Short mmCIF file of C-alpha atoms in Angstrom, two decimals:
data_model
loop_
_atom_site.label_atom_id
_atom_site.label_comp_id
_atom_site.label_asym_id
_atom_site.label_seq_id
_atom_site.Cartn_x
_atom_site.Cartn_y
_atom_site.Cartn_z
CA UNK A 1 0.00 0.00 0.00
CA UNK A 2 0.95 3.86 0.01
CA UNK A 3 3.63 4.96 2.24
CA UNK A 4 4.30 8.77 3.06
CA UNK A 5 7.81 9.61 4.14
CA UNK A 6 7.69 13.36 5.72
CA UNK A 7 10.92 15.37 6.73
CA UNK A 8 11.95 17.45 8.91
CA UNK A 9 10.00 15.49 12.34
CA UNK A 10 10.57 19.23 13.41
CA UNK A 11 11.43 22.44 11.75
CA UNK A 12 12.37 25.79 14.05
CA UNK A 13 12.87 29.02 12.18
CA UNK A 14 12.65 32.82 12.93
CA UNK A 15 10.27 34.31 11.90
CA UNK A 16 10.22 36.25 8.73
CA UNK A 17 12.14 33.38 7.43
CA UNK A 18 10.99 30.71 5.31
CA UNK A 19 10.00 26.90 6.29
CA UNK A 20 9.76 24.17 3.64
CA UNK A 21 8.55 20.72 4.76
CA UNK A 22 9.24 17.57 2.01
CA UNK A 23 7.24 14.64 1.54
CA UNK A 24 8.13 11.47 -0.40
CA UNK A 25 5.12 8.66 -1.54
CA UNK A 26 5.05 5.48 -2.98
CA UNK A 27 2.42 4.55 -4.93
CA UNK A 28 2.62 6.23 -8.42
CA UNK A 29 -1.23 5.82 -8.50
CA UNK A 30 -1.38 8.78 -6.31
CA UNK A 31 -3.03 11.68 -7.38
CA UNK A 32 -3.93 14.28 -5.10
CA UNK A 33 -1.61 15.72 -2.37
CA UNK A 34 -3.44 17.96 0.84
CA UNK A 35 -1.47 19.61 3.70
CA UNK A 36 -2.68 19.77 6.75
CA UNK A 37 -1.81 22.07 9.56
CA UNK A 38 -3.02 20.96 13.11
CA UNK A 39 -2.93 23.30 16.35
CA UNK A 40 -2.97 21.43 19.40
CA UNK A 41 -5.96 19.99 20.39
CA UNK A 42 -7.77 20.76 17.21
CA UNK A 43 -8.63 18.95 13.54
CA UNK A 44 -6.45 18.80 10.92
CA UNK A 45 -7.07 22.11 8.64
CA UNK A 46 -6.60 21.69 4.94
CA UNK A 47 -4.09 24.71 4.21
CA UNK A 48 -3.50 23.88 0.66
CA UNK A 49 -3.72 21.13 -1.95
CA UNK A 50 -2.60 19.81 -5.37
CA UNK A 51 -3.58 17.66 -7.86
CA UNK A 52 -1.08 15.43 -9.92
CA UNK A 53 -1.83 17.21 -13.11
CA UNK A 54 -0.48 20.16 -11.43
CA UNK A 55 3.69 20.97 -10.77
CA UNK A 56 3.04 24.06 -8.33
CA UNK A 57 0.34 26.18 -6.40
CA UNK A 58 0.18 28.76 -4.65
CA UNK A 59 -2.01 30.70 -1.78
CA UNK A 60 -0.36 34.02 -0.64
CA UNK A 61 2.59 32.65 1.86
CA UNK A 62 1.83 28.90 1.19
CA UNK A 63 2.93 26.81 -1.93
CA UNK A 64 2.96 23.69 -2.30
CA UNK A 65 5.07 21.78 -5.36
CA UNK A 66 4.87 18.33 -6.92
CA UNK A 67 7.32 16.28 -8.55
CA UNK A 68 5.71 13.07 -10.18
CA UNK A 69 8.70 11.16 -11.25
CA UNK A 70 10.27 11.81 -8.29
CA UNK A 71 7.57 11.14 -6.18
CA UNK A 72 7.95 13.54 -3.82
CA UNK A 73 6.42 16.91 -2.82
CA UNK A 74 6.87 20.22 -0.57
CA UNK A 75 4.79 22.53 1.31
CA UNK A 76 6.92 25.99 0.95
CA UNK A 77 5.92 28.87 3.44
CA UNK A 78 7.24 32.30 3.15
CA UNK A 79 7.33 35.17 5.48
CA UNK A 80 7.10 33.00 8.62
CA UNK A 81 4.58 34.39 11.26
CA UNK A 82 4.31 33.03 15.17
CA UNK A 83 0.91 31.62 14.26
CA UNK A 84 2.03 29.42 11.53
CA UNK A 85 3.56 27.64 14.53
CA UNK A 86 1.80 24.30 14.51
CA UNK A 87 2.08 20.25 13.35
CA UNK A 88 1.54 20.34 9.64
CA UNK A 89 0.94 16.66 8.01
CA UNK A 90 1.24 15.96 4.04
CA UNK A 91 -0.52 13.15 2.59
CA UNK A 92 -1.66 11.23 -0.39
CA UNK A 93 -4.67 9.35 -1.35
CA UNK A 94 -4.16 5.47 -1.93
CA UNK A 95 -5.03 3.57 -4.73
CA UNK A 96 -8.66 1.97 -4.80
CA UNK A 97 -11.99 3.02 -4.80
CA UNK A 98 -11.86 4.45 -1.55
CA UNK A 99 -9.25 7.64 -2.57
CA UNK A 100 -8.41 7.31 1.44
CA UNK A 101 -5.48 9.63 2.41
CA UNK A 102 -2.07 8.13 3.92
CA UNK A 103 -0.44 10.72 5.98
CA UNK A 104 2.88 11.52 6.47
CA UNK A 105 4.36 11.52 10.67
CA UNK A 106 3.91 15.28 10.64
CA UNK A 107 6.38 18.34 11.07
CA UNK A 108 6.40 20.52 14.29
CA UNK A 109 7.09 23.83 13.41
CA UNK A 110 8.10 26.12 15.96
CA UNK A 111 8.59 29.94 14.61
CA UNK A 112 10.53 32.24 16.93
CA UNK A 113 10.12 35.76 17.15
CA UNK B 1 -24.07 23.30 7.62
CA UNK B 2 -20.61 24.43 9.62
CA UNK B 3 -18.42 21.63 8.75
CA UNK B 4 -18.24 17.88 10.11
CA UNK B 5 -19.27 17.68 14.02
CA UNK B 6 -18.21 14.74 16.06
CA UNK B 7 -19.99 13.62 19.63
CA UNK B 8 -18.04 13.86 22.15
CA UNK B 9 -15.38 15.57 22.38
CA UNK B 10 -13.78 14.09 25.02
CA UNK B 11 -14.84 10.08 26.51
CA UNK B 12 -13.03 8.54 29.38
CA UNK B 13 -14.15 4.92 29.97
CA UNK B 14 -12.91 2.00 32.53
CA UNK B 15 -11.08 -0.59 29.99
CA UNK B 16 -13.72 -3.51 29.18
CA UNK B 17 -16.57 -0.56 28.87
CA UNK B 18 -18.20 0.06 25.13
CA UNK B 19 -18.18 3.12 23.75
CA UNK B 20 -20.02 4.99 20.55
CA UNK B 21 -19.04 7.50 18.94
CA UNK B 22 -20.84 10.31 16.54
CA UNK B 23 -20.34 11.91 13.13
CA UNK B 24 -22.00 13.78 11.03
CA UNK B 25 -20.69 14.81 7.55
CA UNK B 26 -20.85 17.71 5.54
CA UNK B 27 -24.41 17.37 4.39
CA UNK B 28 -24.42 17.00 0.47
CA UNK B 29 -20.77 14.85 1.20
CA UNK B 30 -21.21 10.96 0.14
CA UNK B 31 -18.06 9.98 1.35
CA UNK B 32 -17.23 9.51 5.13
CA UNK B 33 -13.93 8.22 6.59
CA UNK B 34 -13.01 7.68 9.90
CA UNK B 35 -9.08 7.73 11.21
CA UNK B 36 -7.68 7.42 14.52
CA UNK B 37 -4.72 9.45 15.40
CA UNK B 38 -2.54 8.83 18.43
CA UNK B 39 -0.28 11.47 19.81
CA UNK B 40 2.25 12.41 17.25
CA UNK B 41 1.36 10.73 14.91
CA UNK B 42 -0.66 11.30 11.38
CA UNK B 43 -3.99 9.91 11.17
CA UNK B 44 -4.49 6.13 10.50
CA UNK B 45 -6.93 5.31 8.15
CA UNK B 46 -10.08 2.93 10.12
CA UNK B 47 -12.76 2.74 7.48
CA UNK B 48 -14.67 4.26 4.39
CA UNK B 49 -18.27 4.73 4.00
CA UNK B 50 -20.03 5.60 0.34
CA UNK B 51 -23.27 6.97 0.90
CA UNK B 52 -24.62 3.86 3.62
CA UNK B 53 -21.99 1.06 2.39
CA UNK B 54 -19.28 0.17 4.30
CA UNK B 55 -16.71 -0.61 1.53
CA UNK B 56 -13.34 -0.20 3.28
CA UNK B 57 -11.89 -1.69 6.49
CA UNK B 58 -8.06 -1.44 7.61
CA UNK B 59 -6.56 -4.06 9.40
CA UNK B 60 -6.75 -1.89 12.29
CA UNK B 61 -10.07 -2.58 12.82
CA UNK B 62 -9.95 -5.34 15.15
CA UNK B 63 -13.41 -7.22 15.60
CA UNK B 64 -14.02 -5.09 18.72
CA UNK B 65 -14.91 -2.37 15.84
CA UNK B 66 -17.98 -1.71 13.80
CA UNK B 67 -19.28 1.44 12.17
CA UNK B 68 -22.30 2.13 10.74
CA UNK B 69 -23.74 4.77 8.49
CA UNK B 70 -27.65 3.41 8.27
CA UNK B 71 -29.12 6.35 6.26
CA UNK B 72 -25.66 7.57 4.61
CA UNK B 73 -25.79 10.85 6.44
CA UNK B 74 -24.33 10.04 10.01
CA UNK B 75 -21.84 7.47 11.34
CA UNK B 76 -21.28 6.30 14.45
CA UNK B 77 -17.92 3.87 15.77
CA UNK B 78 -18.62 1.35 18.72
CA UNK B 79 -15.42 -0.03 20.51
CA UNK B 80 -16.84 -2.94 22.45
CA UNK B 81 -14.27 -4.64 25.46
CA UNK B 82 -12.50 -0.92 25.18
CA UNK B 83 -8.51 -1.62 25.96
CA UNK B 84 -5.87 0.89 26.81
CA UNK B 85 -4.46 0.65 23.10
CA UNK B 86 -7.86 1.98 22.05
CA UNK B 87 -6.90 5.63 23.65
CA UNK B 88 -6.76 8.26 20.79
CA UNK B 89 -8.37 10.67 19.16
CA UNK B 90 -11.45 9.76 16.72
CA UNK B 91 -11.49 11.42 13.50
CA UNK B 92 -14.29 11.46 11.24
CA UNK B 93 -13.85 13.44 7.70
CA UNK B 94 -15.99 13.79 4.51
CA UNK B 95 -15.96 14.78 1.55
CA UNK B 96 -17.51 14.51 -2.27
CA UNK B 97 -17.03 11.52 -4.07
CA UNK B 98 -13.37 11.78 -3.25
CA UNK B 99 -12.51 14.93 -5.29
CA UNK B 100 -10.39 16.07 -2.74
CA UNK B 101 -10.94 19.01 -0.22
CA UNK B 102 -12.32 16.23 3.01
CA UNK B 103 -12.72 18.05 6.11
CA UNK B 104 -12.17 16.80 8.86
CA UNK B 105 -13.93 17.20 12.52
CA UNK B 106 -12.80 18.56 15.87
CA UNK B 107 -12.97 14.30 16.55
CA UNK B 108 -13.19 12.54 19.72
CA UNK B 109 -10.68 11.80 22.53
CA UNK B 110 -11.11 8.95 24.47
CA UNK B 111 -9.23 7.73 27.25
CA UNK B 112 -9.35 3.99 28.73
CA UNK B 113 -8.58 3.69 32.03
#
C-alpha cells in the first residue's frame, strides 16, 4: 500500500524566514496531495492542496510543489509568522476506490520571534 | 451546515466498557472516513463509507470495531471490550465523491482507564 515519508520530524525558524517541509510517496497511483496544519488539540485544517496534473500552487505565503517522477512533494511557506507555529501533516490518497489519504508523521514547526 | 461535528469531544471509559461515537458529515458529502490518530502521529486510516456502504476496512479494525452509516448521512464507531491501546483521538472526515478538499472534525478523545 501507500507509504508517506515526511521530513523534517521538526522544523524551528525565525520568523520572517521561510519553512519548507518535504514529503516522499510510494504509490505512483497517487493523485492528489493535501497539507494539513493541526494546532494542538484541534482537527487537521486543509491549508492547501494539489492535484497530480499540477507541478506548483500557490495561496499568498503557502505553496505547495509536486514532482511526479520523483515522487515527492513540498509545502513551501514564506514570510514566517508566530501563528504558523503548529504540526503540519502531508498526505496522499491510496489507490482503490476508496481515494483514502495516507499521511505523512507530521512536522512541528516552531517559529521564533 | 458548519463543517463535520463529532460527539463527544472528550470520553473517558474504565477498559472492558463500550463506547459509541458520533459523526456527522458535511451534508451534500457521500463519502465519510473515519481515522484514529494517536499522539504524534498522522492519522491512520479505520474505514470508508459511500453513501450507507461500508466498503473499506483497515486491518486496524480489530473485531471489537464496527461502524455504521444506516441512512448515509451520520456514522457512528462502537469499541466494544475498550482496551488501553484503544486511547486516541477519533477522526471522522468527509468529503464529495473523493474529489479532494475532506474536512475533517474537531474528533473525539477517548481515554481507557
Amino acid at each position: 500500500g501507500e507509504n508517506v515519508e515526511q521530513h523534517p520530524s521538526t522544523l524551528s525558524v525565525q520568523e520572517g524566514d521561510s519553512a519548507v517541509i518535504k514529503c516522499t510517496y510510494s504509490d505512483s497511483a497517487s493523485n492528489y496531495f493535501p497539507w494539513y496544519k493541526q494546532e494542538l488539540g484541534k482537527r487537521p485544517q486543509l491549508i492547501i492542496d494539489i492535484r497530480s496534473n499540477v507541478g506548483e500552487k500557490k495561496d499568498q505565503r503557502i505553496a505547495v510543489t509536486l514532482n511526479k517522477t520523483a515522487k515527492h512533494f513540498s509545502l513551501h511557506i514564506t514570510e514566517t509568522q508566530p501563528e504558523d507555529s503548529a504540526v503540519y501533516f502531508c498526505a496522499a490518497t491510496s489507490r482503490g476506490g476508496a481515494q483514502k489519504l495516507v499521511f505523512g508523521q507530521g512536522t512541528r514547526l516552531t517559529i521564533n520571534p | 451546515d458548519t463543517g463535520v461535528s463529532q460527539d463527544p469531544r472528550h470520553k473517558i471509559t474504565k477498559r472492558g466498557q463500550n463506547v459509541t461515537f458520533r459523526c456527522d458529515p458535511i451534508s451534500e458529502h457521500n463519502r465519510l472516513y473515519w481515522y484514529r490518530q494517536t499522539l504524534g502521529q498522522g492519522p491512520e486510516f479505520l474505514t470508508y463509507f459511500q453513501n450507507e456502504a461500508q466498503l473499506e476496512k483497515s486491518r486496524l479494525l480489530s473485531d471489537r470495531f464496527s461502524a455504521e452509516r444506516p441512512k448515509g448521512s451520520f456514522s457512528t464507531l462502537e469499541i466494544q471490550r475498550t482496551e488501553q491501546g484503544d486511547s486516541a483521538m477519533y477522526l471522522c472526515a468527509s468529503t464529495l465523491d473523493g474529489r479532494g478538499g475532506y474536512t475533517f472534525g474537531s474528533g473525539t478523545r477517548l481515554t481507557v482507564v
